[in-house]
PDB file of C-alpha atoms in Angstrom:
ATOM      1  CA  MET A 119      -0.019  -0.015  -0.021  1.00 50.00           C
ATOM      2  CA  LYS A 120       2.948   2.370   0.540  1.00 53.00           C
ATOM      3  CA  THR A 121       3.617   2.344  -3.211  1.00 53.00           C
ATOM      4  CA  PHE A 122      -0.016   3.182  -3.801  1.00 51.00           C
ATOM      5  CA  GLY A 123       0.312   6.209  -1.404  1.00 54.00           C
ATOM      6  CA  ASN A 124       3.490   7.299  -3.171  1.00 53.00           C
ATOM      7  CA  MET A 125       1.766   7.102  -6.539  1.00 56.00           C
ATOM      8  CA  ALA A 126      -1.105   9.187  -5.156  1.00 52.00           C
ATOM      9  CA  ALA A 127       1.398  11.880  -4.189  1.00 52.00           C
ATOM     10  CA  VAL A 128       3.126  11.676  -7.589  1.00 52.00           C
ATOM     11  CA  LEU A 129      -0.093  11.979  -9.386  1.00 51.00           C
ATOM     12  CA  ALA A 130      -1.031  14.961  -7.524  1.00 45.00           C
ATOM     13  CA  LEU A 131       2.088  16.673  -8.638  1.00 44.00           C
ATOM     14  CA  ILE A 132       1.081  16.280 -12.167  1.00 46.00           C
ATOM     15  CA  VAL A 133      -2.107  18.289 -11.660  1.00 37.00           C
ATOM     16  CA  LEU A 134      -0.756  21.822 -12.060  1.00 31.00           C
ATOM     17  CA  ALA A 135       1.261  23.586 -14.726  1.00 32.00           C
ATOM     18  CA  GLY A 136       1.763  27.367 -14.270  1.00 34.00           C
ATOM     19  CA  SER A 137       3.739  29.984 -12.460  1.00 33.00           C
ATOM     20  CA  PHE A 138       4.713  29.881  -8.833  1.00 39.00           C
ATOM     21  CA  ALA A 139       1.515  29.327  -6.945  1.00 41.00           C
ATOM     22  CA  ARG A 140       0.783  30.841  -3.577  1.00 45.00           C
ATOM     23  CA  ALA A 141      -2.313  30.291  -1.523  1.00 45.00           C
ATOM     24  CA  ASP A 142      -3.643  33.772  -2.429  1.00 45.00           C
ATOM     25  CA  GLU A 143      -3.180  33.197  -6.178  1.00 56.00           C
ATOM     26  CA  LYS A 144      -5.821  31.456  -8.275  1.00 67.00           C
ATOM     27  CA  ILE A 145      -4.502  28.470 -10.134  1.00 80.00           C
ATOM     28  CA  ASP A 146      -5.569  28.139 -13.745  1.00 84.00           C
ATOM     29  CA  LYS A 147      -7.349  24.790 -13.773  1.00 85.00           C
ATOM     30  CA  THR A 148      -7.094  24.499 -17.582  1.00 90.00           C
ATOM     31  CA  LYS A 149      -3.272  24.396 -17.329  1.00 93.00           C
ATOM     32  CA  LEU A 150      -3.564  21.250 -15.249  1.00 95.00           C
ATOM     33  CA  VAL A 151      -5.442  19.430 -17.976  1.00 96.00           C
ATOM     34  CA  ALA A 152      -2.636  17.433 -19.646  1.00 96.00           C
ATOM     35  CA  VAL A 153      -0.484  14.400 -19.351  1.00 97.00           C
ATOM     36  CA  TRP A 154       2.471  14.883 -16.912  1.00 97.00           C
ATOM     37  CA  LYS A 155       5.562  12.724 -16.545  1.00 97.00           C
ATOM     38  CA  LEU A 156       7.315  12.325 -13.220  1.00 96.00           C
ATOM     39  CA  VAL A 157      10.984  13.440 -13.536  1.00 94.00           C
ATOM     40  CA  LYS A 158      12.060  13.946  -9.888  1.00 94.00           C
ATOM     41  CA  SER A 159      10.714  12.931  -6.474  1.00 93.00           C
ATOM     42  CA  ASP A 160      11.708  13.301  -2.852  1.00 94.00           C
ATOM     43  CA  GLU A 161      10.206   9.848  -2.214  1.00 91.00           C
ATOM     44  CA  ASP A 162      10.679   6.405  -3.706  1.00 87.00           C
ATOM     45  CA  ALA A 163       8.309   6.713  -6.650  1.00 85.00           C
ATOM     46  CA  PRO A 164       8.503   5.213 -10.128  1.00 86.00           C
ATOM     47  CA  LYS A 165      10.353   7.674 -12.352  1.00 73.00           C
ATOM     48  CA  GLY A 166       8.599   7.974 -15.695  1.00 81.00           C
ATOM     49  CA  ALA A 167       5.180   7.538 -14.182  1.00 94.00           C
ATOM     50  CA  THR A 168       2.587   9.609 -15.903  1.00 96.00           C
ATOM     51  CA  ALA A 169      -0.585  11.290 -14.664  1.00 96.00           C
ATOM     52  CA  GLU A 170      -3.347  12.514 -16.946  1.00 97.00           C
ATOM     53  CA  PHE A 171      -5.717  15.120 -15.690  1.00 97.00           C
ATOM     54  CA  THR A 172      -8.864  15.521 -17.761  1.00 96.00           C
ATOM     55  CA  LYS A 173     -11.108  18.537 -17.999  1.00 95.00           C
ATOM     56  CA  ASP A 174     -14.034  16.674 -16.427  1.00 95.00           C
ATOM     57  CA  GLY A 175     -12.047  15.961 -13.165  1.00 96.00           C
ATOM     58  CA  LYS A 176     -10.753  12.427 -13.914  1.00 97.00           C
ATOM     59  CA  LEU A 177      -7.260  11.284 -13.199  1.00 97.00           C
ATOM     60  CA  ASN A 178      -5.453   8.375 -14.882  1.00 97.00           C
ATOM     61  CA  ILE A 179      -2.021   7.248 -13.609  1.00 95.00           C
ATOM     62  CA  SER A 180       0.327   4.829 -15.363  1.00 95.00           C
ATOM     63  CA  PHE A 181       3.592   3.390 -14.080  1.00 93.00           C
ATOM     64  CA  GLU A 182       5.778   0.304 -14.275  1.00 91.00           C
ATOM     65  CA  ARG A 183       6.306  -1.954 -11.304  1.00 86.00           C
ATOM     66  CA  ASP A 184       8.236  -5.224 -11.354  1.00 86.00           C
ATOM     67  CA  GLY A 185       8.362  -5.098 -15.111  1.00 87.00           C
ATOM     68  CA  LYS A 186       4.605  -4.843 -15.367  1.00 90.00           C
ATOM     69  CA  GLN A 187       2.565  -1.849 -16.550  1.00 91.00           C
ATOM     70  CA  GLU A 188       0.084  -0.635 -13.863  1.00 91.00           C
ATOM     71  CA  LYS A 189      -2.801   1.788 -14.182  1.00 93.00           C
ATOM     72  CA  LEU A 190      -4.838   3.612 -11.542  1.00 93.00           C
ATOM     73  CA  GLU A 191      -7.941   5.611 -12.075  1.00 96.00           C
ATOM     74  CA  GLY A 192      -9.485   8.299  -9.897  1.00 96.00           C
ATOM     75  CA  SER A 193     -10.633  11.903  -9.693  1.00 97.00           C
ATOM     76  CA  TYR A 194      -9.377  15.274  -8.559  1.00 96.00           C
ATOM     77  CA  THR A 195     -10.580  18.694  -7.475  1.00 95.00           C
ATOM     78  CA  LEU A 196      -8.645  21.916  -7.330  1.00 94.00           C
ATOM     79  CA  GLU A 197      -9.376  24.766  -4.885  1.00 92.00           C
ATOM     80  CA  GLY A 198      -6.878  27.554  -4.831  1.00 91.00           C
ATOM     81  CA  ASP A 199      -3.468  25.858  -4.693  1.00 93.00           C
ATOM     82  CA  LYS A 200      -4.914  22.737  -2.956  1.00 94.00           C
ATOM     83  CA  LEU A 201      -5.225  19.592  -5.102  1.00 96.00           C
ATOM     84  CA  THR A 202      -7.408  16.760  -3.724  1.00 96.00           C
ATOM     85  CA  VAL A 203      -6.745  13.404  -5.467  1.00 96.00           C
ATOM     86  CA  ILE A 204      -8.879  10.329  -4.935  1.00 96.00           C
ATOM     87  CA  LEU A 205      -7.490   7.057  -6.390  1.00 95.00           C
ATOM     88  CA  LYS A 206      -9.357   3.747  -6.746  1.00 92.00           C
ATOM     89  CA  LYS A 207      -7.652   0.445  -6.221  1.00 84.00           C
ATOM     90  CA  GLY A 208      -9.870  -2.531  -6.084  1.00 83.00           C
ATOM     91  CA  GLY A 209     -12.699  -1.708  -3.608  1.00 86.00           C
ATOM     92  CA  ASN A 210     -10.560   0.868  -1.789  1.00 91.00           C
ATOM     93  CA  GLU A 211     -10.125   4.637  -2.293  1.00 93.00           C
ATOM     94  CA  ASP A 212      -6.984   6.568  -1.331  1.00 94.00           C
ATOM     95  CA  LYS A 213      -7.505  10.294  -0.746  1.00 95.00           C
ATOM     96  CA  ASP A 214      -4.590  12.753  -0.718  1.00 94.00           C
ATOM     97  CA  MET A 215      -4.399  16.485  -0.390  1.00 96.00           C
ATOM     98  CA  LEU A 216      -1.455  18.167  -2.184  1.00 96.00           C
ATOM     99  CA  THR A 217      -0.199  21.681  -2.606  1.00 96.00           C
ATOM    100  CA  ILE A 218       0.779  23.006  -5.959  1.00 95.00           C
ATOM    101  CA  LYS A 219       4.104  24.862  -5.597  1.00 94.00           C
ATOM    102  CA  THR A 220       4.810  25.449  -9.321  1.00 93.00           C
ATOM    103  CA  LEU A 221       2.587  25.369 -12.382  1.00 94.00           C
ATOM    104  CA  SER A 222       3.744  26.484 -15.793  1.00 92.00           C
ATOM    105  CA  ASP A 223       3.064  25.461 -19.391  1.00 93.00           C
ATOM    106  CA  ASP A 224       5.629  22.657 -19.079  1.00 94.00           C
ATOM    107  CA  LYS A 225       6.364  22.112 -15.342  1.00 95.00           C
ATOM    108  CA  LEU A 226       4.404  20.956 -12.338  1.00 96.00           C
ATOM    109  CA  VAL A 227       5.723  20.772  -8.798  1.00 96.00           C
ATOM    110  CA  ILE A 228       3.447  19.443  -5.997  1.00 96.00           C
ATOM    111  CA  GLU A 229       4.100  18.943  -2.324  1.00 96.00           C
ATOM    112  CA  ASN A 230       2.489  16.334  -0.031  1.00 95.00           C
ATOM    113  CA  LYS A 231       1.475  16.760   3.600  1.00 93.00           C
ATOM    114  CA  ASP A 232       4.948  15.543   4.713  1.00 94.00           C
ATOM    115  CA  GLY A 233       6.686  18.292   2.733  1.00 95.00           C
ATOM    116  CA  LYS A 234       7.950  15.847   0.064  1.00 96.00           C
ATOM    117  CA  LYS A 235       8.024  17.369  -3.447  1.00 96.00           C
ATOM    118  CA  HIS A 236       7.378  15.765  -6.827  1.00 95.00           C
ATOM    119  CA  GLU A 237       8.353  17.407 -10.108  1.00 95.00           C
ATOM    120  CA  PHE A 238       6.656  16.668 -13.436  1.00 96.00           C
ATOM    121  CA  GLU A 239       7.131  17.740 -17.045  1.00 96.00           C
ATOM    122  CA  LYS A 240       4.291  18.093 -19.481  1.00 96.00           C
ATOM    123  CA  VAL A 241       4.267  15.386 -22.129  1.00 95.00           C
ATOM    124  CA  LYS A 242       4.391  16.986 -25.572  1.00 88.00           C
ATOM    125  CA  LYS A 243       1.872  15.492 -28.025  1.00 73.00           C
TER     126      LYS A 243
END
């Protein structure tokens, strides 16, 4: 389950893509809608994992574990710089609240409740 929690944190990082975000700034939710690739993490998370945020609030995460491709589905909401991610695995749901630290056209940095940061790059189509 720890890997699942780490993936939730990683996915949350993918959500935003703009300038430096402060609590008093409004994050442009449309910039979050994209596919993001994990490039750096303060935790043991699968590098190269991707998170897709859709305009209708869905979240799809893909990563490789033990040579096998894994996928998680869930949803997200964004209020200010706070990103709430809910991932489904089997009959369970894992809910995480993340803070968007950086969101630009090509970079997303999120921070989990333990202060661990995850950096993503936007996947070019």
